[in-house]
Amino acid sequence: MRNTRYWIPALGLVTTLTMTGCGSSSDPSGPAPDPTPTLVTAPLSARVDLGEPTFSDPTSITNPLFPISELTQVVQVGSEGDVALRHELTLLPETKTIEWNGGQVETVASQFVAYGDGRLLEVATDFFAQADDGAVWYFGEDVANYVDGVLDNHDGTWLAGEDGPPGMIMPGDPRVGDVYRPENIPGFVFEEVTVKSTTETVDGPQGPIEGALLVEELLMDGVLEDKVFAPAYGEFLAQVVSEDELVTVSVGVPRDHLAGGVPAPLDALSAAAADLLEANADGQAAAAAIDSAWAAYRSGALSPLTVAQVDDAVARLQAAIDASDETARLQAAFDLAYAATDLRLRYDDPAAVDLGRLDLVAVRLLADAAAADDGSVGGDIAALRCTWDRVEHTIADPSQVHDALVALEAVAPTDLESAATAAADLRGALAAL
């Protein structure tokens, strides 16, 4: 359902898996399996998702290992090979009622956004509901996949009741050996999970977290993925050894919220990185300010992967300044400024952080337009839209920003001059909030 889904192409899938667990599709003409080799799956005796769940209060998702309705925003960072990965998971204000098994189930909506090297890969809306026994069920996702800034396909999209059954994504009381399927439409979408441990300890953003769940997930193309689910966070770590992929939580709020406001060194780091995104910036002075601010701030408890990404951006930034490489300087400054938003999320309101991200992407759009990179301009516009969609409801009067974004979306990405003008207008509307 996430992490590896945006890079897996549309492959032929499994034909001999049985469509079991949690009812059947209400649409017998739904997706047909493709002829491909058989996956070796667990015996039915190990499955804990074969009973039919009941949903009396489905949008109150309190399962400690998948508390999706209690998480405002979670950021995961990592890498796949030499590509820096970033995932943003945000609780949306709306719910979705899904017709299934002759009834209706109201589901929680969560937005998932994936970036590779800072560029948009995927935007999805996922739908979840908690059953009366505490198990959380996955009711589908609406997926948009991007390649080089352009919407490429909707592969991975499915909806319970239309395409097949919902899938259990977290048991109410998981035990070693339990097997369940978060996606269970063989030949279309499929994942099978086996619980390996319920007593893991992981390094969290604020220290060790006990009682984490380790699972092995069999993906639809036969790849095995290890995942850790941590109390108060949900999905905390995912690793695909065969793909050299690892992502883990950088910050999750409200769990990681810290009182006292944004520390002065972090403010200084953010400001200096933002300065370097503007024309005629004093690169050496800003770099010195960044080094000083980062040295003062990084002494606290931070995700090791977040520290690594900031360190990398700082090093690339200094190298670009020394080489007078304007393109590399802008990219490194953007990466650093955006990473700083994750650090700010520990102290600031998530909506305020997202507004800062909107301005950063608008600045990058201006740079992409100046570089005549219309593909990246298109991706910037899509990134602006998905970020605005999750923050608009928090703004008392969002009309100016809304209108400015709609005007930007109406511009063809190849019309770089008009796109730059519209992006500047959007920045003005954001500044006026």
Coordinates of C-alpha atoms in Angstrom, one line a residue:
M1 CA 0.0 0.0 0.0
R2 CA 2.9 2.4 0.5
N3 CA 6.6 2.9 0.4
T4 CA 7.3 0.6 -2.6
R5 CA 4.1 1.1 -4.4
Y6 CA 5.1 4.1 -6.4
W7 CA 8.1 2.5 -8.1
I8 CA 6.6 -0.9 -8.9
P9 CA 5.4 -1.0 -12.5
A10 CA 2.2 -2.5 -13.6
L11 CA 3.3 -6.2 -13.6
G12 CA 1.4 -9.3 -14.2
L13 CA 0.1 -10.7 -10.9
V14 CA -1.0 -13.8 -9.2
T15 CA -3.6 -16.2 -10.6
T16 CA -3.9 -19.0 -8.1
L17 CA -4.4 -17.0 -4.9
T18 CA -7.9 -17.5 -3.4
M19 CA -10.1 -14.4 -2.9
T20 CA -10.7 -14.9 0.8
G21 CA -11.2 -12.8 3.9
C22 CA -13.7 -10.1 4.7
G23 CA -16.4 -10.8 2.1
S24 CA -16.2 -10.5 -1.7
S25 CA -16.5 -7.8 -4.3
S26 CA -19.9 -6.4 -4.9
D27 CA -18.9 -6.0 -8.6
P28 CA -18.3 -9.4 -10.1
S29 CA -17.1 -7.7 -13.3
G30 CA -14.2 -6.1 -11.4
P31 CA -10.5 -6.5 -12.2
A32 CA -9.5 -9.8 -13.8
P33 CA -6.3 -11.5 -12.7
D34 CA -3.3 -11.5 -15.1
P35 CA -1.6 -14.8 -15.9
T36 CA 1.7 -14.9 -13.9
P37 CA 3.6 -17.2 -11.7
T38 CA 2.2 -18.3 -8.3
L39 CA 3.2 -16.7 -5.1
V40 CA 3.9 -19.0 -2.1
T41 CA 1.5 -17.7 0.5
A42 CA 0.6 -18.7 4.1
P43 CA -1.9 -21.4 4.9
L44 CA -5.4 -20.4 5.8
S45 CA -4.8 -21.7 9.3
A46 CA -2.4 -18.8 10.0
R47 CA -4.8 -16.1 8.7
V48 CA -6.5 -13.8 11.2
D49 CA -8.4 -11.8 8.7
L50 CA -11.0 -14.4 7.5
G51 CA -13.9 -13.4 9.7
E52 CA -16.3 -10.7 8.7
P53 CA -15.7 -7.5 10.8
T54 CA -18.4 -5.2 12.2
F55 CA -18.0 -1.5 12.3
S56 CA -20.0 0.4 15.0
D57 CA -17.6 3.4 15.3
P58 CA -15.2 3.0 12.3
T59 CA -13.7 6.5 12.2
S60 CA -12.4 6.3 15.8
I61 CA -9.1 4.5 14.9
T62 CA -7.3 4.1 18.3
N63 CA -5.3 0.9 17.6
P64 CA -2.0 1.9 19.2
L65 CA 0.0 0.3 16.3
F66 CA -2.1 2.1 13.6
P67 CA -3.6 5.2 15.3
I68 CA -4.3 7.0 12.0
S69 CA -7.1 9.1 13.2
E70 CA -5.0 10.5 16.1
L71 CA -2.0 11.5 13.9
T72 CA -2.0 14.9 12.4
Q73 CA 1.1 14.5 10.2
V74 CA 4.0 12.0 9.9
V75 CA 7.1 12.5 7.8
Q76 CA 9.3 9.6 6.8
V77 CA 12.7 10.0 5.2
G78 CA 15.2 7.5 3.7
S79 CA 16.6 6.4 0.4
E80 CA 16.3 3.8 -2.4
G81 CA 19.7 3.3 -3.8
D82 CA 21.1 6.8 -4.4
V83 CA 17.7 8.5 -4.5
A84 CA 16.6 10.4 -1.4
L85 CA 13.0 9.4 -0.4
R86 CA 10.5 11.4 1.5
H87 CA 6.9 10.5 2.5
E88 CA 4.4 12.9 4.0
L89 CA 1.3 11.3 5.6
T90 CA -1.4 13.7 6.7
L91 CA -4.9 13.2 8.2
L92 CA -7.5 14.8 6.0
P93 CA -10.6 16.6 7.5
E94 CA -13.1 14.6 5.4
T95 CA -14.3 11.0 5.7
K96 CA -15.5 8.8 2.9
T97 CA -18.5 6.4 3.1
I98 CA -17.9 3.2 1.2
E99 CA -20.6 0.8 0.1
W100 CA -19.5 -2.7 1.0
N101 CA -21.2 -6.1 1.6
G102 CA -24.7 -4.6 1.5
G103 CA -24.0 -1.8 3.9
Q104 CA -22.1 1.4 4.3
V105 CA -18.8 2.0 6.2
E106 CA -17.5 5.5 7.0
T107 CA -13.8 5.6 6.6
V108 CA -11.0 8.0 7.7
A109 CA -9.1 9.6 4.8
S110 CA -5.3 10.1 4.9
Q111 CA -3.1 11.7 2.3
F112 CA 0.1 10.0 1.3
V113 CA 2.7 12.0 -0.8
A114 CA 6.0 10.5 -2.0
Y115 CA 9.0 12.4 -3.3
G116 CA 12.3 11.2 -4.8
D117 CA 15.2 13.6 -4.7
G118 CA 12.7 16.3 -3.9
R119 CA 10.5 15.7 -6.9
L120 CA 6.9 14.4 -6.8
L121 CA 6.4 10.7 -7.3
E122 CA 3.0 9.9 -6.0
V123 CA -0.1 11.4 -4.3
A124 CA -2.7 9.1 -2.8
T125 CA -5.7 9.2 -0.6
D126 CA -6.0 6.1 1.6
F127 CA -9.2 5.0 3.4
F128 CA -9.2 3.2 6.8
A129 CA -11.8 2.0 9.3
Q130 CA -11.5 0.3 12.7
A131 CA -13.6 -2.7 13.5
D132 CA -15.3 -3.4 16.8
D133 CA -12.5 -5.8 17.8
G134 CA -9.8 -3.1 17.4
A135 CA -8.5 -4.3 14.0
V136 CA -7.9 -1.7 11.4
W137 CA -9.1 -2.4 7.8
Y138 CA -7.9 -0.8 4.6
F139 CA -10.7 0.1 2.3
G140 CA -8.7 1.3 -0.7
E141 CA -6.7 4.2 -2.2
D142 CA -7.0 6.7 -4.9
V143 CA -3.5 7.0 -6.5
A144 CA -1.9 9.4 -8.9
N145 CA 1.7 8.5 -10.1
Y146 CA 4.0 11.1 -11.6
V147 CA 7.0 10.7 -13.8
D148 CA 9.2 13.7 -14.5
G149 CA 6.5 16.0 -13.2
V150 CA 3.8 14.6 -15.4
L151 CA 0.8 12.6 -14.2
D152 CA 1.6 9.2 -15.7
N153 CA -1.1 6.8 -14.4
H154 CA -3.4 5.8 -11.6
D155 CA -1.9 2.3 -11.0
G156 CA -2.6 1.0 -7.5
T157 CA -6.0 2.6 -7.3
W158 CA -8.7 0.3 -5.8
L159 CA -11.8 0.6 -3.7
A160 CA -13.5 -1.9 -1.5
G161 CA -16.9 -2.9 -2.7
E162 CA -16.1 -2.0 -6.3
D163 CA -12.9 -3.9 -6.9
G164 CA -12.9 -6.4 -4.1
P165 CA -12.9 -6.8 -0.3
P166 CA -11.2 -4.5 2.2
G167 CA -8.0 -5.9 3.8
M168 CA -6.9 -6.0 7.4
I169 CA -3.9 -3.7 7.9
M170 CA -3.5 -4.2 11.6
P171 CA -5.0 -6.8 13.9
G172 CA -6.5 -5.7 17.2
D173 CA -4.1 -7.9 19.2
P174 CA -1.3 -9.0 16.9
R175 CA 0.7 -12.1 17.8
V176 CA 3.7 -13.8 16.4
G177 CA 2.8 -16.0 13.4
D178 CA -0.4 -14.0 12.6
V179 CA -1.0 -13.6 8.9
Y180 CA -3.3 -11.1 7.2
R181 CA -3.7 -9.2 3.9
P182 CA -3.9 -5.4 3.8
E183 CA -4.6 -5.8 0.1
N184 CA -6.5 -8.9 -1.0
I185 CA -7.5 -8.7 -4.6
P186 CA -5.2 -11.3 -6.2
G187 CA -4.3 -10.3 -9.8
F188 CA -4.9 -6.6 -9.0
V189 CA -3.5 -5.5 -5.7
F190 CA -2.0 -7.9 -3.1
E191 CA 0.0 -7.8 0.1
E192 CA 0.4 -10.6 2.7
V193 CA 1.8 -9.8 6.1
T194 CA 3.3 -12.2 8.7
V195 CA 4.0 -11.0 12.2
K196 CA 7.6 -11.8 13.3
S197 CA 7.9 -10.0 16.7
T198 CA 5.7 -8.0 19.0
T199 CA 8.5 -6.9 21.4
E200 CA 10.8 -4.8 19.3
T201 CA 12.5 -1.5 20.5
V202 CA 13.2 1.2 17.9
D203 CA 15.0 4.5 18.1
G204 CA 12.3 7.2 17.9
P205 CA 12.6 10.9 17.3
Q206 CA 12.7 11.4 21.1
G207 CA 14.3 8.2 22.2
P208 CA 13.7 4.5 22.4
I209 CA 10.1 3.2 21.7
E210 CA 9.2 -0.2 23.2
G211 CA 6.5 -2.6 22.1
A212 CA 7.0 -2.2 18.4
L213 CA 5.7 -4.8 15.9
L214 CA 8.0 -6.4 13.3
V215 CA 6.4 -7.9 10.2
E216 CA 7.4 -9.3 6.9
E217 CA 5.3 -8.3 3.9
L218 CA 5.0 -10.3 0.7
L219 CA 4.4 -7.9 -2.1
M220 CA 2.5 -8.6 -5.3
D221 CA 5.7 -9.0 -7.4
G222 CA 7.2 -11.5 -4.9
V223 CA 9.5 -8.9 -3.2
L224 CA 9.7 -9.2 0.6
E225 CA 9.6 -6.0 2.7
D226 CA 10.3 -5.7 6.4
K227 CA 8.2 -3.2 8.3
V228 CA 8.1 -2.0 11.9
F229 CA 4.9 -0.5 13.4
A230 CA 5.5 1.6 16.6
P231 CA 3.0 2.6 19.3
A232 CA 1.7 6.1 18.7
Y233 CA 3.2 6.3 15.2
G234 CA 1.8 3.3 13.2
E235 CA 4.1 2.4 10.3
F236 CA 7.5 3.5 11.5
L237 CA 10.1 1.8 9.3
A238 CA 10.1 0.0 6.0
Q239 CA 13.0 -1.8 4.4
V240 CA 13.4 -3.7 1.1
V241 CA 16.9 -5.1 1.2
S242 CA 16.7 -6.3 -2.4
E243 CA 16.1 -2.8 -3.6
D244 CA 18.5 -1.0 -1.2
E245 CA 15.5 0.9 0.2
L246 CA 15.0 2.2 3.8
V247 CA 12.6 4.8 5.1
T248 CA 11.8 5.6 8.7
V249 CA 9.9 8.2 10.7
S250 CA 11.6 11.6 11.0
V251 CA 8.8 13.2 13.0
G252 CA 5.1 12.6 13.9
V253 CA 2.7 15.0 15.5
P254 CA 1.2 15.3 18.0
R255 CA 3.4 12.5 19.4
D256 CA 6.6 14.5 18.9
H257 CA 5.3 18.0 19.6
L258 CA 7.6 20.0 21.9
A259 CA 6.6 23.0 23.9
G260 CA 8.4 26.3 23.9
G261 CA 8.3 27.5 20.4
V262 CA 10.8 27.1 17.5
P263 CA 14.4 27.3 18.9
A264 CA 16.4 30.3 17.7
P265 CA 19.1 28.1 16.0
L266 CA 16.4 26.4 13.9
D267 CA 14.8 29.7 13.0
A268 CA 18.3 30.9 11.9
L269 CA 18.9 27.7 9.9
S270 CA 15.5 28.1 8.1
A271 CA 16.1 31.8 7.4
A272 CA 19.6 31.3 6.0
A273 CA 18.5 28.4 3.7
A274 CA 15.5 30.5 2.5
D275 CA 17.9 33.4 1.8
L276 CA 19.9 31.2 -0.5
L277 CA 16.9 30.6 -2.6
E278 CA 16.7 34.2 -3.5
A279 CA 18.7 36.0 -6.3
N280 CA 21.9 37.8 -5.4
A281 CA 22.2 36.0 -2.0
D282 CA 25.5 36.2 -0.2
G283 CA 26.4 32.5 -0.3
Q284 CA 29.4 32.4 2.0
A285 CA 27.7 34.5 4.7
A286 CA 24.6 32.3 4.5
A287 CA 26.6 29.1 4.6
A288 CA 28.5 30.3 7.7
A289 CA 25.1 31.1 9.4
I290 CA 23.8 27.7 8.5
D291 CA 26.9 25.9 9.8
S292 CA 26.6 27.8 13.1
A293 CA 22.9 27.3 13.5
W294 CA 23.0 23.5 12.6
A295 CA 25.8 22.9 15.1
A296 CA 23.8 24.6 17.8
Y297 CA 20.6 22.8 17.0
R298 CA 21.6 19.2 16.2
S299 CA 22.6 18.3 19.7
G300 CA 19.1 17.3 20.6
A301 CA 17.3 13.9 19.9
L302 CA 16.8 13.7 16.1
S303 CA 16.2 10.9 13.6
P304 CA 19.6 9.7 12.3
L305 CA 18.2 9.7 8.7
T306 CA 17.0 13.3 9.1
V307 CA 20.4 14.3 10.4
A308 CA 22.1 12.5 7.4
Q309 CA 19.8 14.4 4.9
V310 CA 20.5 17.8 6.5
D311 CA 24.3 17.0 6.6
D312 CA 24.2 16.0 3.0
A313 CA 22.3 19.2 2.0
V314 CA 24.7 21.4 3.9
A315 CA 27.8 19.7 2.3
R316 CA 26.3 20.0 -1.2
L317 CA 25.4 23.6 -0.5
Q318 CA 28.9 24.6 0.5
A319 CA 30.4 22.7 -2.5
A320 CA 28.0 24.5 -4.9
I321 CA 28.8 27.9 -3.3
D322 CA 32.6 27.2 -3.6
A323 CA 32.1 26.2 -7.3
S324 CA 29.8 29.1 -8.1
D325 CA 27.3 26.5 -9.3
E326 CA 24.0 28.4 -9.2
T327 CA 21.8 25.4 -10.2
A328 CA 23.4 23.1 -7.5
R329 CA 23.2 25.9 -4.9
L330 CA 19.4 26.4 -5.5
Q331 CA 18.8 22.6 -5.3
A332 CA 20.8 22.2 -2.1
A333 CA 19.2 25.2 -0.5
F334 CA 15.8 24.0 -1.3
D335 CA 16.6 20.5 0.1
L336 CA 17.9 22.1 3.3
A337 CA 15.0 24.5 3.7
Y338 CA 12.5 21.7 3.2
A339 CA 14.2 19.4 5.6
A340 CA 14.1 22.2 8.2
T341 CA 10.3 22.2 7.9
D342 CA 10.3 18.7 9.4
L343 CA 12.4 20.0 12.3
R344 CA 10.0 22.9 12.7
L345 CA 7.0 20.5 12.8
R346 CA 8.2 19.4 16.3
Y347 CA 7.4 22.9 17.6
D348 CA 5.0 24.7 15.2
D349 CA 1.4 24.2 14.0
P350 CA 1.3 21.7 11.1
A351 CA -0.7 24.1 9.0
A352 CA 1.9 26.8 9.5
V353 CA 4.6 24.3 8.5
D354 CA 2.7 23.4 5.3
L355 CA 2.2 27.0 4.4
G356 CA 6.0 27.4 4.6
R357 CA 6.4 24.4 2.4
L358 CA 4.0 25.9 -0.1
D359 CA 6.1 29.1 -0.4
L360 CA 9.3 27.0 -0.8
V361 CA 7.8 25.0 -3.7
A362 CA 6.6 28.2 -5.3
V363 CA 10.1 29.6 -5.1
R364 CA 11.5 26.4 -6.6
L365 CA 8.9 26.7 -9.4
L366 CA 10.3 30.1 -10.2
A367 CA 13.8 28.6 -10.5
D368 CA 12.5 25.7 -12.6
A369 CA 10.8 28.2 -14.9
A370 CA 14.0 30.2 -15.2
A371 CA 15.8 27.0 -16.2
A372 CA 13.2 26.2 -18.8
D373 CA 12.4 22.9 -17.1
D374 CA 8.7 22.6 -17.9
G375 CA 8.5 19.0 -16.6
S376 CA 9.6 20.1 -13.1
V377 CA 7.3 23.1 -13.3
G378 CA 4.4 20.7 -13.8
G379 CA 5.5 18.6 -10.8
D380 CA 5.8 21.7 -8.7
I381 CA 2.2 22.7 -9.5
A382 CA 1.0 19.2 -8.6
A383 CA 3.0 19.4 -5.3
L384 CA 1.5 22.8 -4.5
R385 CA -2.0 21.4 -5.1
C386 CA -1.7 18.3 -2.8
T387 CA -0.1 20.4 0.0
W388 CA -2.8 23.1 -0.3
D389 CA -5.6 20.4 -0.3
R390 CA -4.6 19.3 3.2
V391 CA -4.2 22.8 4.7
E392 CA -6.9 24.9 3.0
H393 CA -9.5 23.9 5.6
T394 CA -7.4 25.5 8.4
I395 CA -7.4 29.0 6.9
A396 CA -10.1 31.5 7.9
D397 CA -10.2 33.1 4.4
P398 CA -8.4 30.9 1.9
S399 CA -9.9 32.6 -1.2
Q400 CA -6.8 34.5 -2.3
V401 CA -4.5 31.6 -2.2
H402 CA -7.2 29.3 -3.7
D403 CA -7.7 31.6 -6.6
A404 CA -4.0 32.1 -7.2
L405 CA -3.4 28.4 -7.2
V406 CA -6.3 27.8 -9.6
A407 CA -4.8 30.5 -11.9
L408 CA -1.4 28.8 -11.8
E409 CA -3.0 25.4 -12.6
A410 CA -4.7 27.0 -15.6
V411 CA -1.3 27.9 -17.1
A412 CA 0.3 25.3 -19.4
P413 CA 3.6 24.2 -17.9
T414 CA 5.3 25.0 -21.2
D415 CA 4.2 28.6 -20.8
L416 CA 7.1 29.3 -18.5
E417 CA 6.7 33.1 -18.3
S418 CA 3.0 32.9 -17.3
A419 CA 3.8 30.1 -14.8
A420 CA 6.4 32.2 -13.2
T421 CA 4.1 35.2 -13.0
A422 CA 1.3 33.0 -11.4
A423 CA 3.8 31.5 -9.0
A424 CA 4.9 35.0 -7.8
D425 CA 1.2 35.9 -7.4
L426 CA 0.7 32.7 -5.3
R427 CA 3.7 33.7 -3.1
G428 CA 2.1 37.1 -2.6
A429 CA -1.2 35.5 -1.6
L430 CA 0.5 33.2 0.9
A431 CA 2.4 36.2 2.4
A432 CA -0.9 38.0 2.9
L433 CA -2.4 35.3 5.1

